[in-house]
Amino acid sequence: MSDNDKVTLPTEASDVTQGDGPVLEERYIQPLADIYKVLGDPTRLRILHVLLHNEVCVYDISRKIDMGQSAVSHQLRILRNARLVQFRRAGKEVYYSLADRHVYTLLEVGLEHVSE
């Protein structure tokens, strides 16, 4: 997404009066819903939490969340397809990390919201 395509939300209630605020463009609705759908799975949230600060191999992820490697790999594929994680190969090992700072921010804001 280029700077010209960035969407901004009103930051103050006074910026939107009686429904006169900007409407989210249709082209953003489904991709945004898809991201939240992926984030709506508890297993995927556990995996993302493991990846918050470190690059981690599949074996270590599976050990930390007490789940089989094939099940973890399946969830990682979904996260990768949603562009929420990235990976790199080192020999036979595959290491995963958050795709970018946006993913970290999504998790951080969500955790802040539920902990209030």
Tab-separated table of C-alpha atoms in Angstrom:
chain	number	residue	atom	x	y	z
A	1	MET	CA	0.000	0.000	0.000
A	2	SER	CA	1.515	3.312	-1.033
A	3	ASP	CA	1.230	6.513	0.989
A	4	ASN	CA	-1.532	7.609	-1.393
A	5	ASP	CA	-3.545	4.484	-0.531
A	6	LYS	CA	-3.277	4.782	3.242
A	7	VAL	CA	-6.557	4.994	5.092
A	8	THR	CA	-6.865	7.144	8.165
A	9	LEU	CA	-9.531	6.920	10.800
A	10	PRO	CA	-10.829	9.938	12.701
A	11	THR	CA	-8.869	10.313	15.929
A	12	GLU	CA	-11.343	12.462	17.833
A	13	ALA	CA	-15.072	12.081	18.353
A	14	SER	CA	-15.413	15.714	17.290
A	15	ASP	CA	-14.046	14.749	13.857
A	16	VAL	CA	-17.242	12.791	13.154
A	17	THR	CA	-20.581	14.394	13.791
A	18	GLN	CA	-23.842	12.502	13.544
A	19	GLY	CA	-22.678	9.976	10.967
A	20	ASP	CA	-21.166	12.540	8.625
A	21	GLY	CA	-17.676	11.015	8.853
A	22	PRO	CA	-15.902	9.249	6.045
A	23	VAL	CA	-17.110	5.802	5.064
A	24	LEU	CA	-14.526	3.039	4.789
A	25	GLU	CA	-14.048	2.248	1.116
A	26	GLU	CA	-15.492	-1.070	-0.007
A	27	ARG	CA	-12.112	-2.319	-1.251
A	28	TYR	CA	-10.835	-2.362	2.354
A	29	ILE	CA	-13.807	-4.105	3.980
A	30	GLN	CA	-13.119	-7.726	2.994
A	31	PRO	CA	-9.320	-7.647	3.458
A	32	LEU	CA	-9.786	-6.127	6.909
A	33	ALA	CA	-12.456	-8.689	7.809
A	34	ASP	CA	-10.126	-11.455	6.599
A	35	ILE	CA	-7.319	-10.283	8.888
A	36	TYR	CA	-9.622	-10.233	11.891
A	37	LYS	CA	-10.991	-13.647	10.947
A	38	VAL	CA	-7.453	-15.068	10.989
A	39	LEU	CA	-6.753	-13.303	14.289
A	40	GLY	CA	-9.996	-14.720	15.719
A	41	ASP	CA	-8.513	-18.184	16.215
A	42	PRO	CA	-7.044	-18.861	19.708
A	43	THR	CA	-4.316	-21.171	18.368
A	44	ARG	CA	-3.131	-18.579	15.875
A	45	LEU	CA	-3.108	-15.935	18.610
A	46	ARG	CA	-0.940	-18.224	20.753
A	47	ILE	CA	1.469	-18.662	17.857
A	48	LEU	CA	1.634	-14.923	17.206
A	49	HIS	CA	2.275	-14.305	20.890
A	50	VAL	CA	5.249	-16.701	20.757
A	51	LEU	CA	6.568	-14.689	17.797
A	52	LEU	CA	6.068	-11.245	19.372
A	53	HIS	CA	9.739	-10.626	20.094
A	54	ASN	CA	11.640	-13.502	18.518
A	55	GLU	CA	12.131	-15.501	15.393
A	56	VAL	CA	11.197	-19.090	16.338
A	57	CYS	CA	11.396	-22.462	14.567
A	58	VAL	CA	8.311	-24.651	14.120
A	59	TYR	CA	9.553	-27.218	16.650
A	60	ASP	CA	9.942	-24.586	19.383
A	61	ILE	CA	6.566	-23.027	18.590
A	62	SER	CA	4.889	-26.425	18.848
A	63	ARG	CA	6.638	-27.107	22.154
A	64	LYS	CA	5.684	-23.714	23.616
A	65	ILE	CA	1.995	-24.033	22.763
A	66	ASP	CA	1.846	-27.807	23.353
A	67	MET	CA	0.627	-28.725	19.888
A	68	GLY	CA	1.905	-31.076	17.191
A	69	GLN	CA	4.256	-29.717	14.557
A	70	SER	CA	1.935	-30.548	11.661
A	71	ALA	CA	-0.959	-28.670	13.304
A	72	VAL	CA	1.330	-25.705	14.001
A	73	SER	CA	2.579	-25.775	10.403
A	74	HIS	CA	-1.014	-25.690	9.168
A	75	GLN	CA	-1.783	-22.620	11.295
A	76	LEU	CA	1.465	-20.951	10.214
A	77	ARG	CA	0.453	-21.455	6.581
A	78	ILE	CA	-2.799	-19.601	7.268
A	79	LEU	CA	-0.890	-16.810	9.021
A	80	ARG	CA	1.591	-16.650	6.146
A	81	ASN	CA	-1.199	-16.474	3.548
A	82	ALA	CA	-2.688	-13.571	5.514
A	83	ARG	CA	0.749	-11.887	5.451
A	84	LEU	CA	0.884	-11.837	9.251
A	85	VAL	CA	4.078	-13.903	9.527
A	86	GLN	CA	7.167	-14.391	7.397
A	87	PHE	CA	9.671	-17.214	7.328
A	88	ARG	CA	13.223	-18.056	6.421
A	89	ARG	CA	14.894	-21.399	5.890
A	90	ALA	CA	18.151	-22.415	7.540
A	91	GLY	CA	18.981	-25.910	6.338
A	92	LYS	CA	16.060	-28.141	7.305
A	93	GLU	CA	14.741	-25.676	9.874
A	94	VAL	CA	12.121	-23.040	9.097
A	95	TYR	CA	12.064	-19.955	11.309
A	96	TYR	CA	9.033	-17.708	11.626
A	97	SER	CA	8.634	-14.117	12.758
A	98	LEU	CA	5.958	-11.445	12.606
A	99	ALA	CA	5.671	-10.037	9.096
A	100	ASP	CA	6.024	-6.415	10.150
A	101	ARG	CA	5.425	-3.854	12.858
A	102	HIS	CA	1.722	-3.635	11.968
A	103	VAL	CA	1.149	-7.184	13.224
A	104	TYR	CA	2.885	-6.339	16.493
A	105	THR	CA	0.681	-3.255	16.827
A	106	LEU	CA	-2.515	-5.245	16.146
A	107	LEU	CA	-1.607	-7.644	18.950
A	108	GLU	CA	-0.442	-4.907	21.297
A	109	VAL	CA	-3.626	-2.860	20.898
A	110	GLY	CA	-5.821	-5.954	21.220
A	111	LEU	CA	-4.068	-7.036	24.419
A	112	GLU	CA	-4.332	-3.524	25.811
A	113	HIS	CA	-8.043	-3.443	25.018
A	114	VAL	CA	-8.879	-6.763	26.707
A	115	SER	CA	-6.745	-6.021	29.760
A	116	GLU	CA	-8.524	-2.749	30.630
